[in-house]
Amino acid sequence: MRIVLVRTVLVPILCYVGEIFGMSATRAGAFQKIADDAARLVAGVGRSTALQRLRNELKIKKINTRVSVARERVHTKWAGSKTWISEMINQPFKNRLDTWVSGSIRWKKRFLKGADSKTTAQALRDRKIRYGRSKITQWAMSNNIELTCN
């Protein structure tokens, strides 16, 4: 029951600040720590527990992944709508400041290269596994074991 509360109340509240921190995993770190502490509290485990495995067990996605998927979906979906938002997306402002649109475009170019057929979540998962430096990841890759990642 408590994990349902974390998944349905706490994580969406933490995702609201995605508008402020954007798609940056570094800036989302403080909010991810809140979600991780809540998951540890609900599961009744200590600090030595691997958070990746705990998140997989409790079916909680990382805050950054969830916000990035939502923003990329909105950027793709609203580009074809018949409202003023599509004009803002298709003809972004040419100024020196970052906007929601320019940040989303830059993020998609950087992290979703060659991932046209994949979803954003799959592309982020594959990228994390590809650049994973943990001993578990390296062992699993050398033994051809399929890895899953939040």
Short mmCIF file of C-alpha atoms in Angstrom, two decimals:
data_model
loop_
_atom_site.label_atom_id
_atom_site.label_comp_id
_atom_site.label_asym_id
_atom_site.label_seq_id
_atom_site.Cartn_x
_atom_site.Cartn_y
_atom_site.Cartn_z
CA MET A 1 0.00 0.00 0.00
CA ARG A 2 2.79 2.43 0.87
CA ILE A 3 4.63 1.76 -2.39
CA VAL A 4 1.46 2.61 -4.31
CA LEU A 5 1.41 5.92 -2.46
CA VAL A 6 5.00 6.62 -3.46
CA ARG A 7 4.33 5.70 -7.10
CA THR A 8 1.04 7.57 -7.48
CA VAL A 9 1.57 10.63 -5.28
CA LEU A 10 5.23 11.35 -4.56
CA VAL A 11 6.79 10.58 -7.96
CA PRO A 12 4.27 12.69 -9.96
CA ILE A 13 4.78 15.59 -7.55
CA LEU A 14 8.54 15.32 -8.04
CA CYS A 15 8.01 15.25 -11.80
CA TYR A 16 6.24 18.62 -11.72
CA VAL A 17 9.59 20.31 -11.20
CA GLY A 18 10.72 18.85 -14.54
CA GLU A 19 9.68 22.15 -16.06
CA ILE A 20 12.39 23.83 -14.00
CA PHE A 21 15.27 21.33 -14.20
CA GLY A 22 14.49 20.20 -17.74
CA MET A 23 15.97 16.96 -18.98
CA SER A 24 19.18 17.19 -16.97
CA ALA A 25 19.97 14.15 -14.84
CA THR A 26 22.34 16.22 -12.72
CA ARG A 27 19.71 18.79 -11.78
CA ALA A 28 17.15 16.05 -11.16
CA GLY A 29 19.49 14.36 -8.70
CA ALA A 30 18.11 16.09 -5.60
CA PHE A 31 14.57 15.07 -6.47
CA GLN A 32 15.68 11.54 -7.31
CA LYS A 33 17.26 11.34 -3.86
CA ILE A 34 13.88 12.16 -2.28
CA ALA A 35 12.21 9.37 -4.28
CA ASP A 36 15.03 6.95 -3.42
CA ASP A 37 14.80 7.76 0.29
CA ALA A 38 11.05 7.16 0.19
CA ALA A 39 11.59 3.83 -1.61
CA ARG A 40 14.15 2.78 1.01
CA LEU A 41 11.76 3.76 3.79
CA VAL A 42 8.87 1.82 2.25
CA ALA A 43 11.00 -1.25 1.56
CA GLY A 44 12.59 -1.09 5.00
CA VAL A 45 16.14 -1.37 3.69
CA GLY A 46 19.32 0.53 4.49
CA ARG A 47 21.74 2.63 2.51
CA SER A 48 23.76 -0.36 1.33
CA THR A 49 20.91 -1.55 -0.92
CA ALA A 50 21.48 -1.09 -4.64
CA LEU A 51 19.02 1.59 -5.72
CA GLN A 52 18.80 0.33 -9.29
CA ARG A 53 17.64 -3.08 -8.09
CA LEU A 54 15.29 -1.54 -5.54
CA ARG A 55 13.68 0.68 -8.20
CA ASN A 56 13.27 -2.35 -10.47
CA GLU A 57 11.70 -4.34 -7.65
CA LEU A 58 9.26 -1.58 -6.71
CA LYS A 59 8.60 -0.62 -10.36
CA ILE A 60 9.59 3.00 -9.88
CA LYS A 61 11.15 4.80 -12.84
CA LYS A 62 13.89 7.36 -12.42
CA ILE A 63 12.58 10.92 -12.22
CA ASN A 64 14.83 12.07 -15.06
CA THR A 65 13.69 9.28 -17.36
CA ARG A 66 10.04 9.93 -16.64
CA VAL A 67 10.34 13.68 -17.21
CA SER A 68 12.46 13.27 -20.35
CA VAL A 69 9.98 10.83 -21.87
CA ALA A 70 7.07 13.17 -21.09
CA ARG A 71 8.81 16.23 -22.51
CA GLU A 72 9.93 14.45 -25.66
CA ARG A 73 6.41 13.11 -26.18
CA VAL A 74 4.89 16.57 -25.77
CA HIS A 75 7.44 18.09 -28.14
CA THR A 76 6.65 15.48 -30.79
CA LYS A 77 2.88 15.50 -30.24
CA TRP A 78 2.30 19.24 -30.12
CA ALA A 79 4.44 20.02 -33.16
CA GLY A 80 1.56 18.91 -35.38
CA SER A 81 -1.32 20.53 -33.49
CA LYS A 82 -3.30 23.43 -34.92
CA THR A 83 -2.56 25.87 -32.12
CA TRP A 84 0.02 28.52 -31.33
CA ILE A 85 2.20 25.98 -29.52
CA SER A 86 2.99 24.27 -32.83
CA GLU A 87 4.21 27.59 -34.23
CA MET A 88 6.50 28.00 -31.23
CA ILE A 89 7.90 24.50 -31.71
CA ASN A 90 8.30 24.67 -35.48
CA GLN A 91 9.71 28.23 -35.48
CA PRO A 92 11.64 28.63 -32.23
CA PHE A 93 12.87 32.00 -31.01
CA LYS A 94 16.32 32.96 -32.21
CA ASN A 95 17.77 34.50 -29.09
CA ARG A 96 20.61 33.76 -26.74
CA LEU A 97 18.46 32.38 -23.95
CA ASP A 98 17.37 28.79 -23.62
CA THR A 99 13.70 28.08 -23.95
CA TRP A 100 11.65 24.96 -23.34
CA VAL A 101 11.62 24.27 -27.08
CA SER A 102 15.32 24.88 -27.74
CA GLY A 103 16.30 22.78 -24.72
CA SER A 104 14.11 19.89 -25.88
CA ILE A 105 15.49 20.02 -29.41
CA ARG A 106 19.10 20.12 -28.17
CA TRP A 107 18.44 17.22 -25.76
CA LYS A 108 16.86 15.09 -28.51
CA LYS A 109 19.82 15.70 -30.83
CA ARG A 110 22.31 14.80 -28.13
CA PHE A 111 20.73 11.75 -26.52
CA LEU A 112 18.49 10.24 -29.20
CA LYS A 113 20.96 10.03 -32.08
CA GLY A 114 20.03 7.15 -34.34
CA ALA A 115 17.13 6.15 -32.09
CA ASP A 116 14.32 7.02 -34.48
CA SER A 117 12.59 3.67 -34.24
CA LYS A 118 13.02 3.40 -30.46
CA THR A 119 11.08 5.13 -27.78
CA THR A 120 12.82 7.66 -25.59
CA ALA A 121 12.77 5.33 -22.59
CA GLN A 122 14.39 2.53 -24.61
CA ALA A 123 17.05 4.88 -25.97
CA LEU A 124 17.90 6.12 -22.47
CA ARG A 125 17.98 2.55 -21.13
CA ASP A 126 20.27 1.38 -23.93
CA ARG A 127 22.55 4.38 -23.45
CA LYS A 128 22.85 3.73 -19.72
CA ILE A 129 23.70 0.07 -20.31
CA ARG A 130 26.18 0.92 -23.08
CA TYR A 131 28.06 3.41 -20.92
CA GLY A 132 27.64 1.50 -17.66
CA ARG A 133 30.93 1.07 -15.84
CA SER A 134 29.80 -1.04 -12.93
CA LYS A 135 31.30 -4.47 -12.45
CA ILE A 136 27.85 -6.08 -12.64
CA THR A 137 27.18 -4.46 -16.02
CA GLN A 138 30.56 -5.51 -17.39
CA TRP A 139 30.10 -9.08 -16.12
CA ALA A 140 26.61 -9.33 -17.62
CA MET A 141 27.81 -7.98 -20.96
CA SER A 142 30.71 -10.45 -21.09
CA ASN A 143 28.36 -13.37 -20.32
CA ASN A 144 25.67 -12.21 -22.78
CA ILE A 145 23.06 -11.69 -20.10
CA GLU A 146 20.24 -9.31 -20.94
CA LEU A 147 20.27 -6.23 -18.76
CA THR A 148 17.28 -4.17 -17.76
CA CYS A 149 17.56 -0.69 -16.44
CA ASN A 150 15.22 2.07 -15.21
#
